[in-house]
Amino acid sequence: MTGRDLHFRRIVLDLSGSGRNAQTAQFVAELAELLDVDLLGRFVEDSDIAKLAGLPFAREFRFLERDWHSLAQEDIMHASAIAVAAARRMFERATSSSTARHHFQVVRHAASAKMRRCDEQIAVIHPQARPEEPFELMLEAAFRIAAGVLIMPTKIVRRSGPVIAVAAVRDDPIVGLAQHLATSAGERLLRLNWPSGISPPTHKRELLSNGGQAAPRRWNSAMATSGTSGFPFGAPSERIVLVSRGTFDDATLSAIASLRRTPVFVVELDRDDAPL
Amino acid sequence: MPLDRSESPVQAGASEGPKPLPINRLRRVADLSALAFTSTAELEPIDGFPGQERALDAVRFGSSINKPGFNLFVIGSTAARMQRSVETMLQSAAADRAVPPDWIYVNNFVDPHKPVAIRLPAGRAPHFRAAIHDLIEDLKAALPGAFASEDYQTRRGAIDEAFHKKQADAFTELREKAEKKGLILVRMPLGFALAPAQRGEVVAPEEFHKWDEAKRREVEESIQSLEMELEHVVRQLPSWEKAHRDETRKLNRDTANLAVGQSIDEAKTGFADLPEIAAHLEMVRADLVENVGMFVTKAEGEESPAIDASPGGPFDRYEVNVLVTQEGRARAVPIIEELHPTLGNLTGRVEYLSLQGALVTNFRLIKAGAIHRANGGYLLLDARNLLLEPFSWTALKRILKRGEIVIEDVNRFLGLTSTVTLEPDPIPLDLKIVLFGDRLIYYLLFAYDPELIEHFKVLADFEDEFDRTSESEVVLARLVASVARDDALRPLDREAVSLVIEHAARLADHSGKLTLLIDQIRDLIVEADFRAAEASRPEVSRQDVQGALDEQVRRASRLRDRSREAILQDVAFIDTAGLRVGQINGLSVIELGGFCFGRPTRITCRVRPGSGHVIDIEREAKLGGPLHSKGVLILSGFLAGRYATDTPMSLYASLVFEQSYGSVEGDSASSAELYALLSALAEVPLRQDIAVTGSVNQHGEIQAIGGVNEKIEGFFDICRARGLTGTQGVAIPKANVQHLMLRQDVIDACAEGRFAIYPIATSDDGIALLTGRPAGEHTIDQAYCEDTINGMVERRLRGFANIRQRFGEMGSPASAPPISQNDVP
């Protein structure tokens, strides 16, 4: 996808992975309405799991019982059916009042198998729902199937507020997408210029490296007064952040979503525009 | 005016009987010679309540003494304006009492169904309520704002991030270990599993089975080892989650404390002198911090997770219910009158709201009763209204006994509801209760409720009348002036005032008394003023007052007129001339709807030999009340004591009120009955032109009765309607002469000699007047002279005794010898 051609047609919500979350599903349905795209709730039945049943000592440690269970084929299929049914119910409940075109799908393939990327597709990930999966791998896997990835926080704290577009270049197409979204949502658009390659402020790194124990108040006030070179989020409380991939590193993207508790929409596109 | 002995009646025993009363004894005219005025406009209106010294002293004492149980019970006629006089006195007594405090109810955060009562200095409760309200309004913005702030969100995000990082690190370490050992961590639908891997994919079973034994065993051992670690990680998740929650909770508390603290401290400074308020504000602070979760979820735009079953919003638990305040009161010390003393109106009530099919309540729905509002002052209640309301009287006594105000729910008494209710803190009682009632209610309560005297030790008994002197007539004149001023009436001229005073004596039913039922005087003056207005007179004249009196009678006298009509049309037989043996005109008074009128009734008597019984037919027919029966029974005693001291009483006599078909009560006709009996025995006729009233005792003394004026006027009206003969009149007890305040037309007829009032002291006086013969006295041999009434009666009774004796000796009438001339008188 080139910078001038930012057009999406579908959001794919992985209901077998990190996307099986009611709040996420509701937000994604709302986003689909605003962007006027289709919403696909997909449950992938991992065929690799079925292989486990044939292994002699394979067994499953279940969350609820906190105990081990042997992996018989019937058990795997039964568990999968339960999971599919639960995912379907959650998806349908979350989208029942949405006007977006939505569809629930069950596919069977190996999780490890590569799927074809679609540039008009948006994937959704919820890092905190899959702590066993490194964020970077999760993000990379999402970009393998889609040109846009929506990073969801644990809890969305703001249902309204401006749409923030972080522009790395002068004519960053992310701004156009953000404008379209802001207009649909009836919100303000805030453009923040962040030339690519510039690292986030040191104390934000400290915040991230120390697991959130640094002084956020100092950081926020510094951000509020830092102007275009600063991280802007001491000012209006944003509803969603849109940014091109590469503007921030992966850790920063995750931090924005988790620390600010706001969804981050990352778009991967070719950078052939003049820098700021 | 003292009795002029030169004008006393003729001594009993003379054939002429007693003489008629002189005119000046029939009505005592007003004497305002000591007061020079032409109209009430010149008179100084009177302050205070004359003639009520006994009652007012009691009120003064009762309102001043500050000991339990010394509440007031005020009795008397409502027309005596008891309440107004008591209220006036209480207002001056209230000036010496301290202003009572305010009371509020606030939420009990520990036990919400027991709201806490807090006392505040007078007038400060509304300010505290406003301060709390302002505090809450501030917090409504501040609290959500604090939790929506960048600072909070950042800290919260940092806590979440740290928690998730912890989880991620643990799984990352596990996964790296697995990779090193050629294993892969697989996410299952319901958990995790470890499996051998090649090139990042799970090894297929058929591939695995191709591996050699050693390699398979190695894989198995590796998996077992890592499964232990996996299990360890997953088992740690709940404790990490708990730590996450604890950190979040601490952050919420700290944030709430910061947000709430300044507002609470500001509110406290305004009430620093009230430790209870300060303590309550600290509890508010603690509760806000503890329940900040309600505001956090709202701040994040989510619906409150739990259904709030209590009415109102989440902040309502901090509001203040001002139960009673002295702010804005016209009087510093309350004087409250409760006109409808239901249990709820009196002791307060807890209200309920219907919420999703259930009845719910909270401390804000506590409503004050009259006792709360009057606490610290005085509460005025009508005793009859209080007793008519179920549970109110007993609840009042309980409160007085406890010395504190407890709100009672009548629905729980009756078992109508079993919903959750409140038990508010009781409020200490500091109250003086004044009950108003008529005498009957007081004495009935006193007889049947031993607790009455325990709580109402001070009786204030208001007089209905006071002595009539020249000074008291002046007082009444000034009272009339006060009434005219208070009601914005025309002034009354001197003659009008005189007539009002005379009417006041008539209302007191005594020429030597004046009524203190001021409302009745007021009603007369108001109507007289109306008549003066219609006649366009600037002042109310005697004519207007008389007209008002006449109209009052006319409006109420329909039944009297129908009764009179029946007599005049000979439907009811009443003779007003001639002589009849064993028949006399008795007089009764009928009271209907506050209007009294007199009515003559024929009383007849028949006699024959018998066993000594005087039969009261009214009593036999169960139409006679006990007092009437007593009067008739007294006649038996009189007869026996006078005529049968040496002879058995062998009389059978029957007495009846002819054409009387209703109940008869009282003994005021017993003298008339005696005269009829004596007439029947002596066979001497009685004058029908003289009606008789008076009670007689066993000694033949004529005793006073009630309604003497109405009785005289009732007979007079019949005689006048038929045409006065010049011999007609009424015989009244001598003891009733002092009660005479007759109508002017009666007095005029007496002055012209066409009617007469005879004072009777003994039955001998009466029988002499009615028969024209002397009653008779004992001779030396203890017998009465033969040609006297007593002698005739005595002889007749002896004859009856002989007849009876003869029948007794013979055993039957058939064998009885013929009756000789000597037997029959």
Coordinates of N, CA, C and O in Angstrom, one line a residue, chain B residues 124-228:
Chain B
R124 N -28.7 26.4 62.5 CA -27.5 26.1 61.8 C -27.7 24.8 60.9 O -26.9 24.5 60.0
A125 N -28.8 24.1 61.1 CA -29.0 22.9 60.3 C -29.1 23.2 58.8 O -28.4 22.5 58.0
P126 N -29.8 24.2 58.4 CA -29.9 24.4 56.9 C -28.5 24.8 56.4 O -28.2 24.5 55.2
H127 N -27.7 25.5 57.2 CA -26.4 25.8 56.7 C -25.5 24.6 56.5 O -24.7 24.5 55.6
F128 N -25.6 23.7 57.5 CA -24.9 22.4 57.3 C -25.4 21.7 56.1 O -24.6 21.1 55.4
R129 N -26.7 21.6 55.9 CA -27.2 20.9 54.7 C -26.7 21.6 53.5 O -26.3 20.9 52.5
A130 N -26.6 22.9 53.4 CA -26.1 23.6 52.3 C -24.7 23.3 52.1 O -24.2 23.1 50.9
A131 N -23.9 23.2 53.2 CA -22.5 23.0 53.1 C -22.3 21.6 52.5 O -21.4 21.4 51.7
I132 N -23.0 20.6 53.0 CA -22.9 19.2 52.5 C -23.3 19.2 51.0 O -22.7 18.5 50.2
H133 N -24.3 19.9 50.7 CA -24.8 19.9 49.3 C -23.7 20.5 48.4 O -23.4 19.9 47.4
D134 N -23.1 21.6 48.8 CA -22.1 22.2 48.1 C -20.9 21.2 47.9 O -20.3 21.1 46.9
L135 N -20.6 20.6 49.1 CA -19.5 19.6 49.1 C -19.8 18.5 48.0 O -18.9 18.1 47.2
I136 N -21.0 18.0 48.0 CA -21.3 16.9 47.1 C -21.3 17.4 45.7 O -20.8 16.7 44.8
E137 N -21.8 18.6 45.5 CA -21.7 19.1 44.1 C -20.3 19.3 43.6 O -20.0 19.0 42.5
D138 N -19.4 19.7 44.5 CA -18.0 19.8 44.2 C -17.5 18.4 43.8 O -16.8 18.2 42.9
L139 N -17.8 17.5 44.7 CA -17.3 16.1 44.5 C -17.8 15.4 43.3 O -17.1 14.6 42.7
K140 N -19.0 15.8 42.9 CA -19.6 15.2 41.7 C -18.7 15.4 40.5 O -18.7 14.6 39.6
A141 N -18.1 16.6 40.5 CA -17.2 17.0 39.4 C -15.8 16.5 39.7 O -15.1 16.0 38.9
A142 N -15.4 16.8 41.0 CA -14.0 16.5 41.3 C -13.7 15.0 41.3 O -12.6 14.7 40.8
L143 N -14.5 14.2 41.8 CA -14.2 12.8 41.9 C -14.1 12.2 40.5 O -13.1 11.5 40.2
P144 N -15.1 12.3 39.7 CA -14.9 11.7 38.3 C -13.8 12.4 37.6 O -13.0 11.7 36.9
G145 N -13.6 13.7 37.9 CA -12.5 14.4 37.2 C -11.1 13.8 37.7 O -10.2 13.7 36.9
A146 N -11.1 13.5 39.0 CA -9.8 13.0 39.5 C -9.5 11.6 38.8 O -8.3 11.3 38.5
F147 N -10.5 10.9 38.6 CA -10.3 9.5 38.0 C -10.2 9.6 36.5 O -9.8 8.6 35.9
A148 N -10.6 10.7 36.0 CA -10.4 10.9 34.5 C -9.1 11.6 34.2 O -8.8 11.8 33.0
S149 N -8.5 12.1 35.2 CA -7.3 12.9 35.0 C -6.2 12.1 34.4 O -6.1 10.9 34.5
E150 N -5.3 12.9 33.7 CA -4.2 12.2 33.1 C -3.3 11.6 34.1 O -2.8 10.5 33.9
D151 N -3.2 12.2 35.3 CA -2.3 11.7 36.3 C -2.8 10.3 36.7 O -2.1 9.3 36.8
Y152 N -4.1 10.2 37.0 CA -4.7 8.9 37.5 C -4.6 7.9 36.4 O -4.2 6.8 36.6
Q153 N -5.0 8.3 35.2 CA -5.0 7.3 34.1 C -3.6 6.8 33.8 O -3.4 5.6 33.5
T154 N -2.6 7.7 33.9 CA -1.2 7.3 33.7 C -0.8 6.3 34.8 O -0.2 5.2 34.5
R155 N -1.1 6.6 36.0 CA -0.7 5.7 37.1 C -1.5 4.4 37.0 O -0.9 3.3 37.2
R156 N -2.7 4.5 36.6 CA -3.5 3.2 36.5 C -2.9 2.4 35.3 O -2.8 1.2 35.4
G157 N -2.6 3.1 34.3 CA -2.0 2.4 33.1 C -0.7 1.8 33.5 O -0.4 0.7 33.1
A158 N 0.0 2.5 34.3 CA 1.4 1.9 34.7 C 1.2 0.7 35.6 O 1.9 -0.3 35.4
I159 N 0.2 0.7 36.4 CA -0.1 -0.5 37.2 C -0.5 -1.7 36.3 O 0.0 -2.8 36.5
D160 N -1.4 -1.4 35.4 CA -1.8 -2.4 34.5 C -0.7 -2.9 33.6 O -0.5 -4.2 33.4
E161 N 0.1 -2.0 33.2 CA 1.3 -2.4 32.3 C 2.2 -3.2 33.1 O 2.7 -4.2 32.6
A162 N 2.5 -2.9 34.4 CA 3.4 -3.7 35.2 C 2.9 -5.1 35.4 O 3.6 -6.1 35.3
F163 N 1.6 -5.2 35.6 CA 1.0 -6.5 35.8 C 1.1 -7.3 34.6 O 1.5 -8.5 34.6
H164 N 0.8 -6.7 33.5 CA 0.8 -7.5 32.2 C 2.2 -7.9 31.9 O 2.5 -8.9 31.4
K165 N 3.2 -7.0 32.2 CA 4.6 -7.3 31.9 C 5.0 -8.4 32.7 O 5.8 -9.3 32.3
K166 N 4.6 -8.5 33.9 CA 5.0 -9.6 34.8 C 4.5 -10.9 34.2 O 5.3 -11.9 34.2
Q167 N 3.3 -10.9 33.8 CA 2.7 -12.1 33.1 C 3.5 -12.4 31.9 O 3.9 -13.6 31.6
A168 N 3.7 -11.4 31.1 CA 4.4 -11.6 29.8 C 5.8 -12.1 30.0 O 6.3 -13.0 29.3
D169 N 6.5 -11.6 31.0 CA 7.9 -12.0 31.3 C 7.9 -13.5 31.7 O 8.8 -14.2 31.3
A170 N 7.0 -13.8 32.5 CA 7.0 -15.2 33.0 C 6.7 -16.2 31.8 O 7.4 -17.2 31.7
F171 N 5.8 -15.8 30.9 CA 5.6 -16.7 29.8 C 6.7 -16.7 28.8 O 7.0 -17.7 28.2
T172 N 7.3 -15.5 28.7 CA 8.5 -15.4 27.8 C 9.6 -16.3 28.2 O 10.2 -17.0 27.4
E173 N 9.9 -16.3 29.5 CA 10.9 -17.1 30.0 C 10.6 -18.6 29.8 O 11.5 -19.4 29.4
L174 N 9.3 -18.9 30.0 CA 8.9 -20.3 29.8 C 9.0 -20.7 28.4 O 9.5 -21.8 28.0
R175 N 8.6 -19.8 27.5 CA 8.7 -20.1 26.1 C 10.1 -20.3 25.6 O 10.4 -21.2 24.8
E176 N 11.0 -19.4 26.1 CA 12.4 -19.5 25.7 C 13.0 -20.8 26.2 O 13.8 -21.5 25.5
K177 N 12.6 -21.2 27.4 CA 13.1 -22.5 27.8 C 12.6 -23.6 27.0 O 13.3 -24.6 26.7
A178 N 11.3 -23.5 26.6 CA 10.7 -24.5 25.7 C 11.5 -24.6 24.4 O 11.8 -25.7 23.9
E179 N 11.8 -23.4 23.8 CA 12.4 -23.4 22.5 C 13.8 -24.1 22.6 O 14.2 -24.8 21.7
K180 N 14.5 -23.8 23.7 CA 15.8 -24.4 23.8 C 15.7 -25.9 23.9 O 16.6 -26.6 23.5
K181 N 14.6 -26.4 24.4 CA 14.5 -27.8 24.5 C 13.7 -28.4 23.4 O 13.3 -29.6 23.4
G182 N 13.5 -27.6 22.4 CA 12.8 -28.1 21.2 C 11.3 -28.3 21.4 O 10.7 -29.2 20.8
L183 N 10.8 -27.5 22.3 CA 9.4 -27.6 22.6 C 8.7 -26.3 22.2 O 9.3 -25.3 22.0
I184 N 7.4 -26.4 22.2 CA 6.6 -25.2 21.9 C 5.4 -25.1 22.8 O 4.8 -26.2 23.2
L185 N 5.1 -23.9 23.3 CA 4.0 -23.7 24.2 C 2.8 -23.4 23.3 O 2.8 -22.5 22.5
V186 N 1.8 -24.3 23.4 CA 0.6 -24.1 22.6 C -0.6 -23.6 23.4 O -0.9 -24.1 24.5
R187 N -1.3 -22.6 22.9 CA -2.5 -22.1 23.5 C -3.6 -22.9 23.1 O -4.0 -23.0 21.9
M188 N -4.3 -23.6 24.0 CA -5.4 -24.4 23.8 C -6.7 -23.6 24.0 O -6.6 -22.5 24.6
P189 N -7.8 -24.1 23.6 CA -9.1 -23.3 23.9 C -9.3 -23.0 25.3 O -9.8 -22.0 25.7
L190 N -8.9 -24.0 26.2 CA -9.2 -23.9 27.6 C -8.0 -23.8 28.5 O -8.1 -23.7 29.7
G191 N -6.8 -23.8 27.8 CA -5.6 -23.8 28.7 C -4.4 -23.7 27.8 O -4.3 -23.2 26.7
F192 N -3.3 -24.4 28.3 CA -2.0 -24.4 27.6 C -1.6 -25.9 27.5 O -1.9 -26.7 28.4
A193 N -0.7 -26.1 26.6 CA -0.1 -27.5 26.5 C 1.3 -27.3 25.9 O 1.7 -26.3 25.3
L194 N 2.2 -28.3 26.2 CA 3.6 -28.3 25.7 C 3.7 -29.4 24.7 O 3.2 -30.5 24.9
A195 N 4.4 -29.2 23.6 CA 4.5 -30.2 22.6 C 5.9 -30.1 21.9 O 6.4 -29.0 21.8
P196 N 6.4 -31.2 21.4 CA 7.6 -31.1 20.6 C 7.4 -30.3 19.3 O 6.3 -30.4 18.8
A197 N 8.4 -29.6 18.9 CA 8.3 -28.7 17.8 C 9.5 -28.8 16.8 O 10.6 -29.1 17.3
Q198 N 9.2 -28.6 15.6 CA 10.2 -28.5 14.6 C 9.9 -27.3 13.7 O 8.8 -27.2 13.2
R199 N 10.9 -26.4 13.5 CA 10.7 -25.2 12.7 C 9.4 -24.4 13.1 O 8.7 -23.9 12.3
G200 N 9.3 -24.4 14.5 CA 8.2 -23.6 15.0 C 6.8 -24.2 14.9 O 5.8 -23.5 15.3
E201 N 6.7 -25.5 14.5 CA 5.4 -26.1 14.4 C 5.4 -27.3 15.2 O 6.4 -28.0 15.5
V202 N 4.2 -27.7 15.6 CA 4.1 -28.9 16.4 C 4.4 -30.1 15.6 O 3.9 -30.2 14.4
V203 N 5.2 -31.1 16.1 CA 5.5 -32.3 15.4 C 4.3 -33.2 15.3 O 3.6 -33.4 16.3
A204 N 4.1 -33.7 14.1 CA 3.0 -34.5 13.9 C 3.2 -35.9 14.6 O 4.3 -36.3 14.7
P205 N 2.1 -36.5 15.1 CA 2.3 -37.7 15.8 C 3.0 -38.8 15.0 O 3.9 -39.5 15.6
E206 N 2.7 -38.9 13.8 CA 3.4 -40.0 13.0 C 4.9 -39.7 12.8 O 5.7 -40.6 12.8
E207 N 5.2 -38.4 12.8 CA 6.6 -38.1 12.7 C 7.3 -38.4 14.0 O 8.4 -38.9 14.1
F208 N 6.6 -38.1 15.1 CA 7.1 -38.3 16.5 C 7.4 -39.7 16.7 O 8.4 -40.1 17.3
H209 N 6.5 -40.6 16.3 CA 6.6 -42.0 16.5 C 7.8 -42.6 15.8 O 8.3 -43.7 16.1
K210 N 8.3 -41.8 14.8 CA 9.5 -42.3 14.0 C 10.7 -42.1 14.8 O 11.8 -42.6 14.4
W211 N 10.7 -41.2 15.7 CA 11.9 -40.9 16.5 C 12.4 -42.1 17.3 O 11.5 -42.9 17.7
D212 N 13.7 -42.1 17.6 CA 14.1 -43.2 18.4 C 13.7 -43.0 19.9 O 13.3 -41.9 20.3
E213 N 13.8 -44.1 20.6 CA 13.3 -44.2 21.9 C 14.0 -43.1 22.8 O 13.3 -42.5 23.6
A214 N 15.3 -43.0 22.7 CA 16.0 -42.0 23.6 C 15.5 -40.6 23.4 O 15.3 -39.8 24.3
K215 N 15.3 -40.3 22.1 CA 14.9 -38.9 21.8 C 13.5 -38.7 22.3 O 13.2 -37.6 22.9
R216 N 12.6 -39.7 22.1 CA 11.3 -39.5 22.6 C 11.2 -39.4 24.1 O 10.5 -38.6 24.7
R217 N 12.1 -40.2 24.8 CA 12.1 -40.1 26.2 C 12.6 -38.7 26.7 O 12.1 -38.1 27.6
E218 N 13.7 -38.2 26.0 CA 14.2 -36.9 26.3 C 13.1 -35.9 26.2 O 13.0 -35.0 27.0
V219 N 12.4 -36.0 25.1 CA 11.3 -35.0 24.9 C 10.3 -35.1 26.0 O 9.8 -34.1 26.6
E220 N 10.0 -36.3 26.3 CA 9.0 -36.5 27.4 C 9.4 -35.9 28.7 O 8.7 -35.2 29.4
E221 N 10.7 -36.1 29.0 CA 11.3 -35.6 30.3 C 11.3 -34.1 30.3 O 11.0 -33.4 31.2
S222 N 11.6 -33.5 29.1 CA 11.7 -32.1 29.0 C 10.3 -31.5 29.2 O 10.1 -30.5 29.9
I223 N 9.3 -32.2 28.5 CA 7.9 -31.7 28.7 C 7.5 -31.8 30.1 O 6.9 -30.8 30.7
Q224 N 7.8 -32.9 30.8 CA 7.4 -33.0 32.2 C 8.0 -31.9 33.0 O 7.4 -31.3 33.9
S225 N 9.2 -31.6 32.8 CA 9.9 -30.6 33.5 C 9.3 -29.2 33.3 O 9.0 -28.5 34.2
L226 N 9.0 -29.0 32.0 CA 8.5 -27.6 31.7 C 7.0 -27.5 32.1 O 6.5 -26.4 32.4
E227 N 6.3 -28.7 32.1 CA 4.9 -28.6 32.6 C 4.9 -28.2 34.0 O 4.0 -27.5 34.4
M228 N 5.8 -28.6 34.8 CA 5.9 -28.1 36.2 C 6.0 -26.6 36.3 O 5.4 -25.9 37.1

